[in-house]
Amino acid sequence: QVQLVESGGGLVQAGGSLRLSCAASGRTFSAYAMGWFRQAPGKEREFVGGISRSGAGTYYVDSVKGRFTISRDNAKNTVYLQMNSLKPEDTAIYYCAAKSTYYTDSRADVNYWGQGTQVTVSS
């Protein structure tokens, strides 16, 4: 069992930055690949990016490549999402997710979800 708690969301102007954190409970954090998803009002939850168990591998959806960076600290049971050059279209609730499979963007492959943190980007 893994419990995930996100933090770091808030209101930021376009062009600004935010860093989201996701703290995991339990001893098995390093056994899971991690991912970030987001859900804007009236839209389906979409994949943002993922990171491998060791942190050596990352991949992102095209709309955030070059602006967002995922990292993890297995000693602290925490995964991060650094978001730079934010745009109003990045406004959404951001969720972290623990996955048994690394290279997948499917919600169906998520084993555990966090509760989400709101990110609002004003123009």
Coordinates of C-alpha atoms in Angstrom, one line a residue:
Q1 CA 0.0 0.0 0.0
V2 CA 1.3 3.4 -0.9
Q3 CA -0.2 6.7 0.1
L4 CA 0.6 9.8 -1.9
V5 CA 0.2 13.5 -0.8
E6 CA 0.9 16.3 -3.2
S7 CA 1.8 19.9 -2.2
G8 CA 3.1 23.0 -3.8
G9 CA 0.2 24.1 -5.9
G10 CA -1.1 27.7 -6.1
L11 CA -1.7 30.7 -8.2
V12 CA 1.0 32.0 -10.5
Q13 CA 1.3 34.4 -13.4
A14 CA 2.0 33.2 -16.9
G15 CA 5.7 32.8 -17.4
G16 CA 6.2 31.9 -13.7
S17 CA 7.3 28.7 -12.0
L18 CA 6.0 26.3 -9.4
R19 CA 7.5 23.1 -7.9
L20 CA 5.1 20.4 -6.9
S21 CA 6.1 17.7 -4.4
C22 CA 4.5 14.3 -3.8
A23 CA 5.4 12.5 -0.6
A24 CA 4.9 8.8 -0.4
S25 CA 4.3 6.7 2.6
G26 CA 5.5 3.1 3.0
R27 CA 8.8 1.4 2.4
T28 CA 8.2 0.4 -1.2
F29 CA 8.4 3.8 -2.9
S30 CA 11.5 2.9 -4.9
A31 CA 9.6 -0.2 -6.3
Y32 CA 7.3 2.1 -8.3
A33 CA 7.7 4.2 -11.3
M34 CA 6.0 7.5 -10.7
G35 CA 4.0 9.8 -12.9
W36 CA 2.2 13.1 -12.9
F37 CA -1.2 13.7 -14.4
R38 CA -3.5 16.7 -14.6
Q39 CA -7.1 17.4 -15.0
A40 CA -8.5 20.7 -16.2
P41 CA -12.2 21.7 -15.7
G42 CA -14.4 19.8 -18.0
K43 CA -11.6 17.7 -19.4
E44 CA -10.3 14.2 -18.9
R45 CA -7.3 13.5 -16.7
E46 CA -4.3 13.5 -18.9
F47 CA -0.7 12.3 -18.5
V48 CA 2.0 14.9 -18.0
G49 CA 5.2 12.9 -17.5
G50 CA 6.8 9.9 -15.8
I51 CA 10.0 8.9 -14.1
S52 CA 11.6 5.5 -13.7
R53 CA 12.2 3.7 -10.4
S54 CA 15.8 4.9 -10.2
G55 CA 15.1 8.3 -11.6
A56 CA 17.4 7.7 -14.5
G57 CA 14.7 7.9 -17.1
T58 CA 12.0 10.5 -17.7
Y59 CA 9.5 11.2 -20.4
Y60 CA 6.9 13.9 -21.0
V61 CA 3.9 14.8 -23.1
D62 CA 4.8 17.1 -25.9
S63 CA 3.0 20.1 -24.5
V64 CA 5.3 20.3 -21.5
K65 CA 8.6 19.2 -22.9
G66 CA 11.3 21.7 -22.2
R67 CA 9.2 23.4 -19.5
F68 CA 8.5 20.7 -16.9
T69 CA 11.0 18.4 -15.2
I70 CA 10.3 15.4 -13.0
S71 CA 12.8 14.2 -10.4
R72 CA 12.6 11.9 -7.4
D73 CA 14.5 11.4 -4.2
N74 CA 14.1 7.8 -3.1
A75 CA 15.7 8.5 0.3
K76 CA 13.0 11.0 1.0
N77 CA 10.2 9.0 -0.7
T78 CA 9.3 12.1 -2.7
V79 CA 8.8 12.9 -6.4
Y80 CA 8.9 16.4 -7.7
L81 CA 7.4 18.3 -10.7
Q82 CA 9.3 21.5 -11.6
M83 CA 7.1 23.6 -13.8
N84 CA 8.7 26.6 -15.6
S85 CA 7.3 29.0 -18.2
L86 CA 3.8 28.3 -17.1
K87 CA 0.9 29.0 -19.4
P88 CA -2.8 29.6 -18.6
E89 CA -3.5 26.2 -20.4
D90 CA -1.5 24.5 -17.7
T91 CA -4.2 25.4 -15.2
A92 CA -5.5 22.1 -13.7
I93 CA -5.5 19.8 -10.7
Y94 CA -2.2 17.9 -10.7
Y95 CA -2.0 14.4 -9.4
C96 CA 0.9 12.2 -8.7
A97 CA 0.7 8.5 -9.4
A98 CA 2.5 5.3 -8.6
K99 CA 2.8 2.8 -11.3
S100 CA 4.2 -0.7 -11.6
T101 CA 5.0 0.0 -15.3
Y102 CA 7.4 2.8 -16.2
Y103 CA 6.7 3.6 -19.8
T104 CA 3.0 4.1 -19.9
D105 CA 0.7 7.1 -20.0
S106 CA -2.5 5.2 -19.3
R107 CA -4.6 5.9 -16.2
A108 CA -5.4 2.2 -16.2
D109 CA -1.8 1.4 -15.3
V110 CA -1.8 3.6 -12.2
N111 CA -1.7 1.6 -8.9
Y112 CA -2.1 4.6 -6.5
W113 CA -3.2 8.2 -6.8
G114 CA -2.6 11.2 -4.7
Q115 CA -5.5 13.6 -3.8
G116 CA -4.3 16.3 -6.2
T117 CA -3.1 19.9 -5.9
Q118 CA -4.6 22.9 -7.7
V119 CA -2.4 24.9 -10.1
T120 CA -3.8 28.1 -11.5
V121 CA -1.9 30.2 -14.1
S122 CA -3.3 33.7 -14.7
S123 CA -2.7 35.5 -18.0

